[in-house]
Structure formats: C-alpha cells, structure tokens
Coordinates of C-alpha atoms in Angstrom, one line a residue:
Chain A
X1 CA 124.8 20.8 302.9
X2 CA 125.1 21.1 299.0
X3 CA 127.9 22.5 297.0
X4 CA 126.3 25.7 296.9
X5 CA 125.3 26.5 299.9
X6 CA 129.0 25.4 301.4
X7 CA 130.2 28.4 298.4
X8 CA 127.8 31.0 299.9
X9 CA 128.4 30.1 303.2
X10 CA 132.2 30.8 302.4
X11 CA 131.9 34.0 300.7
X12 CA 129.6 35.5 303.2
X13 CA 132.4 34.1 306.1
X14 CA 129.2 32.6 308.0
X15 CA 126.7 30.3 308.0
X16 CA 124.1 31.0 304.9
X17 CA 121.0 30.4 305.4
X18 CA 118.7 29.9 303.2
X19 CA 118.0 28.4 299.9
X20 CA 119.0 29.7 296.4
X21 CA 119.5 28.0 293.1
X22 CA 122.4 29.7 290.8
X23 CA 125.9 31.3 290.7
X24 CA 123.8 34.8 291.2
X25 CA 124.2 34.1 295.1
X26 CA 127.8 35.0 295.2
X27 CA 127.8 38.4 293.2
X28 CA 123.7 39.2 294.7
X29 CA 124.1 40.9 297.9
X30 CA 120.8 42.0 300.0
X31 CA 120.3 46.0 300.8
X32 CA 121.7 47.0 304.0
X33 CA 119.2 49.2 304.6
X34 CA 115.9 50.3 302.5
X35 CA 116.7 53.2 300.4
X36 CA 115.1 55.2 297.6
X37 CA 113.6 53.5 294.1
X38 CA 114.2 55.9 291.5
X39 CA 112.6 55.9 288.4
X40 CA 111.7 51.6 289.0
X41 CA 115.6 51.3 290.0
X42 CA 116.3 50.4 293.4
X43 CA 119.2 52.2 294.8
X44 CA 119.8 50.6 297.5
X45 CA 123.2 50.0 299.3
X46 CA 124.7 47.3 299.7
X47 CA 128.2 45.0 300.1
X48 CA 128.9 46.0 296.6
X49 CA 128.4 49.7 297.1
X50 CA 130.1 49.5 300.1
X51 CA 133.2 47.9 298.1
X52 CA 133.2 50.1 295.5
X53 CA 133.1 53.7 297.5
X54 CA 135.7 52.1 299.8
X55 CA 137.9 51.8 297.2
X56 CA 137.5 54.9 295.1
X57 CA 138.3 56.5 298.3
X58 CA 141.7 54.6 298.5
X59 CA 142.7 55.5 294.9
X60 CA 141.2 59.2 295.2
X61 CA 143.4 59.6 298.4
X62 CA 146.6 57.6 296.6
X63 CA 145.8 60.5 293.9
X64 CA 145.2 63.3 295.5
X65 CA 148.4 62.5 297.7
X66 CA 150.5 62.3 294.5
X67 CA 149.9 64.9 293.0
X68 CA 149.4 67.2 295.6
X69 CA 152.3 69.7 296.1
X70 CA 153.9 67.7 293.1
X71 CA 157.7 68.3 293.3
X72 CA 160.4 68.4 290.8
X73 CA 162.3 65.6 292.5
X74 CA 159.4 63.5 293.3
X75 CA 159.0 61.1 296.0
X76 CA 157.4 57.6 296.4
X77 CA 153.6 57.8 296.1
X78 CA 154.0 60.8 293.5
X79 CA 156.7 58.6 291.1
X80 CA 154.4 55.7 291.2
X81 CA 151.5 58.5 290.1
X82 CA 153.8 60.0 287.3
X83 CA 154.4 56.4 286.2
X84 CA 150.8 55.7 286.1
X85 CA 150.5 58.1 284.1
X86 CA 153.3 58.0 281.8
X87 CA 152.4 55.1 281.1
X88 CA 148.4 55.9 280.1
X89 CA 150.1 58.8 277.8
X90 CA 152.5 56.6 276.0
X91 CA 149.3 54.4 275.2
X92 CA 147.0 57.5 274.1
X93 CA 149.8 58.7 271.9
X94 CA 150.9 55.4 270.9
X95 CA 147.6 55.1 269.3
X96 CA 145.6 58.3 269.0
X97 CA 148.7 60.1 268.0
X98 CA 149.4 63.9 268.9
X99 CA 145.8 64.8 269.2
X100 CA 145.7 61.9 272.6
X101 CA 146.7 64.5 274.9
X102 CA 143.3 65.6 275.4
X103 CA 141.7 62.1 276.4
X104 CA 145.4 61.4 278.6
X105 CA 143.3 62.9 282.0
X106 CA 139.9 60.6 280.9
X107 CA 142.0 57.2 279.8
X108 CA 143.7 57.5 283.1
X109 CA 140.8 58.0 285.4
X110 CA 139.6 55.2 283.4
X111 CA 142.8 52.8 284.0
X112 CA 143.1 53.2 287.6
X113 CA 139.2 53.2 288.4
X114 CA 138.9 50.0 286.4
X115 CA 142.2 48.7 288.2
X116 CA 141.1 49.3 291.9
X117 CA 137.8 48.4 291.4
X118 CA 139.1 44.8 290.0
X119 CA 141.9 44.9 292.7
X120 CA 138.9 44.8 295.3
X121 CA 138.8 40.7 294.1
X122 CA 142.2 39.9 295.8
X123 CA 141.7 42.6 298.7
X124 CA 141.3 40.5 302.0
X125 CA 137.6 41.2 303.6
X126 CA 136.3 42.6 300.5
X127 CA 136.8 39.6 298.1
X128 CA 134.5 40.9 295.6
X129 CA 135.1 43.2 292.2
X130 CA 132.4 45.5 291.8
X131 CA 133.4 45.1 288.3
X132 CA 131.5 42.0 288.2
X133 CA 128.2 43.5 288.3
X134 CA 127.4 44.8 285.1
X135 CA 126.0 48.3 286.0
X136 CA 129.7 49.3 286.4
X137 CA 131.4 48.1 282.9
X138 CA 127.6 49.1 281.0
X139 CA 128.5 52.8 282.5
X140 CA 132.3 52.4 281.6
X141 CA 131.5 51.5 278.6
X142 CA 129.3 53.9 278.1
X143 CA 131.0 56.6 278.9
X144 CA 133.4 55.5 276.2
X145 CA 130.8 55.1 273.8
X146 CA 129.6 58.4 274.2
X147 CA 133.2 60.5 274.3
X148 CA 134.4 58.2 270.8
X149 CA 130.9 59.1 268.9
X150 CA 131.4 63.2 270.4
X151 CA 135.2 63.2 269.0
X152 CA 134.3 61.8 265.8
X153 CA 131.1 64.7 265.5
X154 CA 133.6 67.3 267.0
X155 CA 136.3 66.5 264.7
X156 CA 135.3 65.7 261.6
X157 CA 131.5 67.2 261.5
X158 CA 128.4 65.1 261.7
X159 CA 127.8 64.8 258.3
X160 CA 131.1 63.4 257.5
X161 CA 132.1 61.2 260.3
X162 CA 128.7 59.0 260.1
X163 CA 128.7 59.1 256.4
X164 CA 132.6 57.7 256.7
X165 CA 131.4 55.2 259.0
X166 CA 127.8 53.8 257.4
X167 CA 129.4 54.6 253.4
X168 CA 132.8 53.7 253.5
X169 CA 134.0 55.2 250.4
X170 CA 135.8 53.2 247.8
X171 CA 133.3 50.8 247.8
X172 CA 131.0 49.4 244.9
X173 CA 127.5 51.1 245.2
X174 CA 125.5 47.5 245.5
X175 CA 127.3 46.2 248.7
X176 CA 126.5 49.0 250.7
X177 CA 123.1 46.9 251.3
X178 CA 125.4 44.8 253.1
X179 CA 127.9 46.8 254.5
X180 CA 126.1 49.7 256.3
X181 CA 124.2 47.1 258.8
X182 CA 127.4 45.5 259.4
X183 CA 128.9 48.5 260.0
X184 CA 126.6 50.3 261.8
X185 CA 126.4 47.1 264.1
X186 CA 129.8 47.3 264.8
X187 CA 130.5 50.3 265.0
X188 CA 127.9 51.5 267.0
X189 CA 126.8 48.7 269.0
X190 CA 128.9 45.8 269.1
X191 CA 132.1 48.1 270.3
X192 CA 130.6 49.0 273.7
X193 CA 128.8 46.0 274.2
X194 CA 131.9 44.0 273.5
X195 CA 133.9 46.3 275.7
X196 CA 131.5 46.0 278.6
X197 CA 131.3 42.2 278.4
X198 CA 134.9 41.7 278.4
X199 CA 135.4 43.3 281.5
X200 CA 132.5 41.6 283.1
X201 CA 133.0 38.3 282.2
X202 CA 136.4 38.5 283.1
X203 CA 135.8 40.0 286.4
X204 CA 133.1 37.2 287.0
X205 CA 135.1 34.0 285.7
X206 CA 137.9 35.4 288.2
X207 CA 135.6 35.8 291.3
X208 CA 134.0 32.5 290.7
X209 CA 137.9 31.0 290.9
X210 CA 138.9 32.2 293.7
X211 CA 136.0 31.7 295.5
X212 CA 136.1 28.0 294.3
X213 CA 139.6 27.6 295.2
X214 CA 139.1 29.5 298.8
X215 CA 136.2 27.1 298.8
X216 CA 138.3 24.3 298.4
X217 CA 139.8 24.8 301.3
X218 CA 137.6 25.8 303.6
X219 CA 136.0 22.5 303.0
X220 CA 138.3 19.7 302.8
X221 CA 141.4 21.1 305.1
X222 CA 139.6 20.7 308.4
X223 CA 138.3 17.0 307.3
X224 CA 141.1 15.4 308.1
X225 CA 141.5 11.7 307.4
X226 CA 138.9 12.2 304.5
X227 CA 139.4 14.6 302.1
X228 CA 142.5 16.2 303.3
X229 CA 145.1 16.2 300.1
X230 CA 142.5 17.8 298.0
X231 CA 142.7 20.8 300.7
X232 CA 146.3 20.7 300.6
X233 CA 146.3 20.7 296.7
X234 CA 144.1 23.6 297.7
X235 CA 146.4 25.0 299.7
X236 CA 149.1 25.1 296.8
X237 CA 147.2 25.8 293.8
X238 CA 146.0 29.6 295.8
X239 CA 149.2 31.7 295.1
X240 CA 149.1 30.3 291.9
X241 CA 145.3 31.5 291.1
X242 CA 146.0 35.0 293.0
X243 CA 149.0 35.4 290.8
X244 CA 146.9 34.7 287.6
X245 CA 144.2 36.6 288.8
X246 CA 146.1 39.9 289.2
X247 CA 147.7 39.2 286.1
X248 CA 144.3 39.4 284.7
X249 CA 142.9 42.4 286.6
X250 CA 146.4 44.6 285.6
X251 CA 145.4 43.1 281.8
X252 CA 141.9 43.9 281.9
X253 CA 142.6 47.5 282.9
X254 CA 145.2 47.6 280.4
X255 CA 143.0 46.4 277.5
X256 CA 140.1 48.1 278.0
X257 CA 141.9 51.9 278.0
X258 CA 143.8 50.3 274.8
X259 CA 140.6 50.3 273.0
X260 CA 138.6 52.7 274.3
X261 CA 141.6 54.8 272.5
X262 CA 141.7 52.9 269.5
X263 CA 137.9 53.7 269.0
X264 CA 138.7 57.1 269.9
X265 CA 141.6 57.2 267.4
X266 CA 139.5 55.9 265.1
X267 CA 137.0 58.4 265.9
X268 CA 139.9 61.5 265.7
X269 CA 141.5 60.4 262.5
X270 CA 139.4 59.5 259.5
X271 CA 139.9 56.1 258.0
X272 CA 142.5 55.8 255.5
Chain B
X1 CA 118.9 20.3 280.3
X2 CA 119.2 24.0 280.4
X3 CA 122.5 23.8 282.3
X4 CA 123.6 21.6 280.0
X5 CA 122.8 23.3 276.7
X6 CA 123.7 26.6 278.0
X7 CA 127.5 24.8 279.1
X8 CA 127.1 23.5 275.2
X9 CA 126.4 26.9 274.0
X10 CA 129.8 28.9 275.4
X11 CA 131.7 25.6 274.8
X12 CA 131.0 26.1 271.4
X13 CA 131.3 29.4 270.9
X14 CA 134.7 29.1 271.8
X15 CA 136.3 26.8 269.9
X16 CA 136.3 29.4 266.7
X17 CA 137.9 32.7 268.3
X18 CA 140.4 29.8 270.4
X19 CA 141.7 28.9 267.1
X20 CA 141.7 32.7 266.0
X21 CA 143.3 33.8 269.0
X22 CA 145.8 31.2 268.8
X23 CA 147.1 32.0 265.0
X24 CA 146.7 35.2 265.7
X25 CA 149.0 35.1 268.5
X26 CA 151.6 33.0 267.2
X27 CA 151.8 35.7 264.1
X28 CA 152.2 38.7 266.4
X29 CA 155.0 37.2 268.4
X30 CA 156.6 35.8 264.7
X31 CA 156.5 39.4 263.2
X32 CA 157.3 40.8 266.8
X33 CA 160.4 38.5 266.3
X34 CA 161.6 39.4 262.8
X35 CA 161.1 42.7 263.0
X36 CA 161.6 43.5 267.2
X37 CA 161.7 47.4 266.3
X38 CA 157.6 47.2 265.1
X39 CA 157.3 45.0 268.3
X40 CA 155.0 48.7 269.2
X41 CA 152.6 48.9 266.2
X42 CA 152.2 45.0 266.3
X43 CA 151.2 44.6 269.8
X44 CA 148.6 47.5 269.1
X45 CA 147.2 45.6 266.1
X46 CA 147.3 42.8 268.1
X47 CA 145.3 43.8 270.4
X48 CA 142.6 45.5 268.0
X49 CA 142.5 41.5 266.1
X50 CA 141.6 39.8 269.8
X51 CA 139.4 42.2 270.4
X52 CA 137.2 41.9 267.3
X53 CA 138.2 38.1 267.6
X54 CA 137.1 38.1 271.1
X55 CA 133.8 39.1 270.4
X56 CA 132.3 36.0 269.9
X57 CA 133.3 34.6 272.3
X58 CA 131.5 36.9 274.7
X59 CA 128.5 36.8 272.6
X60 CA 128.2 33.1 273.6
X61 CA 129.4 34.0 276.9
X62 CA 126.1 36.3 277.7
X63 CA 123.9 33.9 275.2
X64 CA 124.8 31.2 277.8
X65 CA 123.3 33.4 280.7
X66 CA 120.5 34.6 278.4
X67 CA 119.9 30.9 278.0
X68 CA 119.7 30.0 281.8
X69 CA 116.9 32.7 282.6

C-alpha cells in the first residue's frame, strides 16, 4: 500500500480502492448520484455539496435564531450575533469610513459564510472545507469584484472612476504607457484573483495538514513495536495543528472581508 | 522532474514576499509600538502591504499546479 492510497483510505474512513496519482484524490469526491450538466458543467452532488449546504444550514439557523425576536437585553446566541456583527461594522467603518454602512449586511454574510464554510475542516465527519475547491472563493471573489467595480461607477460616475483608475492624475504624460497596464492589471484582475487564491490555497495547505497529521496516526499507532513513537509524536503534535488551523480559518475570514472593504473603500472614495 | 520543478517553482517564489512579509512585519509592530494609539490605521495598512506582497506568492502557488497538469 503506498503513501497515497493509505491518505485516501483515511480521509474516506474506509478502504480506497482504486488507483490515482496526485493530491486531487483528497479534495475530488465522485457524484452521489447522476444529476443534470448544464451548459458543459456538471452539477452533480456530491461530499462537497453535501458539506457545504450542511453547514450554511447551521449558520442560517445560528442567524436566524439570533436575530429573530431580537431583544433589548439580549441573550446568548443573539450577543454572540451582535458581536459578530459589531465587529464586521467596526472593520467596514474602520476602513470605508461613514459611507460602510451600506456594505455592513454584505461584508458580514461574507465573514461568517467564509468562516463556517472553513470551520467544516476541523468539524468531525466532515473533515473537509468546501473552501478548498475553487468554485467557492472564484464566486466569493467574484462577487467582490463585481460590488467594488458597481460602487466605484455608482459613486463617482463611469467616466471618472475608470479614468482615475487607468490615468492616475499627477502623473507625467509618457509613463502612462507603463502605468495603465499595470494598473489595469491590478486593479481589475490581479485583486480578485489574488483574493480568491488566498483563500484557496490556504484552505488547501490546511486540509492537506490535517489530513497528513490524522494520517500519521492512523498509520503508525496501531504498529506497535515498529513505528509506534512517530504515532505518538502524532498523537501530540494534533491539538497543536487544530489549534493553528483555526487560527488560520478565523484569519482567513478576517482578511478576506478586510480587503474586499479596502477595494471597496477604494472604490467609494477617490484616490488622494 | 515535474514534481520536482514545480516544488522548485513555489519554493522560489517564496523566498522574495518571505523577506517582504518579514520587514514588513517587523515595521508594523515597531510603529504599532511607538505610536500604540495608530496601532488601528497601522494594522489596516498592514494588511493592504501583505496583501499586495502576498501576491506573489500565490502566483507561484497556482504556477506550481499549472506546472503539474
């Protein structure tokens, strides 16, 4: 049995069988069942689906039970809500300044999507962010992409917000040959692409890990005489990688609402 | 030989932005110290700098996979 197969054989909590050659086999899941192909995309469900509605049911009911019948003197579930969301607010402001009250509802939805979809990696039985796949951070990302460009129009008018951005003013005439790619690139393309990767790669260096480490000792614990310290170290070292592993998914959440309202801010308030 | 060279590829595309990240770091918590009532702005520019620093990091990050295919 190979090194890989023992890793896929762990993460499915069975026997794998079967032969495959690259990391894909731990984030690649097979449809449950055939569904529909739409367009030449297969939308079929499987373990990933299945992770992800499960958990935007658990955060749509924590939600919808914390704010429901919100009272003055607020309980538990609806102070952790207000502090969620105080503390989205105090970001949005922080950054967009008095016109963030609008995107406080979006950055949220954002935050705590992004954060229970990553929390789905330490989850026992799931084991698996769906942020790891990229459809989910390329439509995150998207959807930041498209609200930063539609502030920027709405606030300052076509004409000036994309002449600000591809003519920065104050600028000698000649290097605009240089600038305006470089600043179309990153405005307009490198921003989302950067903001979906982050999140991706993130979410996939952090499965890989903890699967390695589960790995670990799944493998050598039950071998006793052999390799039976390295299981142990195993052992020791998983509290240590949850730990840093939910340090990472509260971080990623964290930065990517930080920039999508930077880009926004930068979108609402014309460059100085 | 494409493992390899892919591994290469991210390995080196890190070694830039870990040096950025690092001064860039040690700066914010510097300033954060000398002036702790900024601590709010800094942390904010902070985070704008790792992101744009950051960057190319991931690049090589999805040129590795790109690589691999």
């Amino acid at each position: 049995m190979t090194v890989g197969l023992r890793l896929a054989a762990a993460d499915w909590g069975g026997e794998f069988s079967g032969t495959f050659d690259n990391i894909n086999s731990l984030f690649r899941f097979p449809p449950l069942f055939d569904g529909i192909t739409l367009f030449g995309f297969d939308l079929w469900i499987n373990r990933t689906i299945l992770i992800a509605w499960f958990m935007t049911l658990v955060v749509m009911t924590i939600m919808l039970l914390g704010t429901g019948r919100a009272k003055v003197i607020p309980g538990k579930l609806q102070s952790l809500v207000e502090m969620i969301v105080d503390f989205v607010r105090e970001i949005a402001l922080d950054i967009i300044g008095p016109k963030g009250h609008k995107y406080v509802p979006l950055l949220t939805t954002l935050f705590v999507f992004i954060l229970f979809m990553n929390l789905a990696k330490l989850t026992p039985f799931l084991m698996l962010p769906p942020t790891s796949r990229i459809a989910f951070p390329l439509f995150l990302a998207g959807i930041v992409w498209l609200v930063y460009i539609g502030a920027g129009i709405k606030e300052q008018g076509f004409v000036h917000y994309f002449g600000e951005m591809l003519f920065p003013p104050g600028v000698p005439k000649v290097l605009y040959v240089i600038l305006t790619p470089i600043e179309v690139i990153s405005n307009l393309i490198l921003r989302p692409f950067t903001l979906m990767v982050r999140l991706f790669a993130n979410m996939v260096a952090g499965h890989i890990l903890v699967v390695i480490t589960l790995v670990t000792i799944h493998v050598f614990l039950p071998s006793f005489p052999v390799g039976w310290m390295v299981g142990v170290i195993g052992l020791l070292a998983a509290p240590l990688v949850f730990a840093f592993e939910l340090l990472i998914i509260g971080l990623q959440a964290y930065i990517f609402i930080m920039l999508a309202s930077v880009y926004i801010g930068s979108s609402v308030e014309p460059a100085h | 030989m494409d493992n390899l060279s892919s591994a290469l590829v991210f390995g080196l595309a890190t070694l830039g932005p870990g040096l950025g990240l690092g001064m860039l770091i040690s700066k914010a918590i510097e300033s954060t110290a000398r002036q702790p009532e900024a601590a709010g702005m800094i942390r904010t520019t902070m985070f704008i700098g790792i992101a744009v620093v950051e960057a190319l990091a991931l690049l090589g990050f999805v040129l590795a996979f790109v690589l691999q295919a």
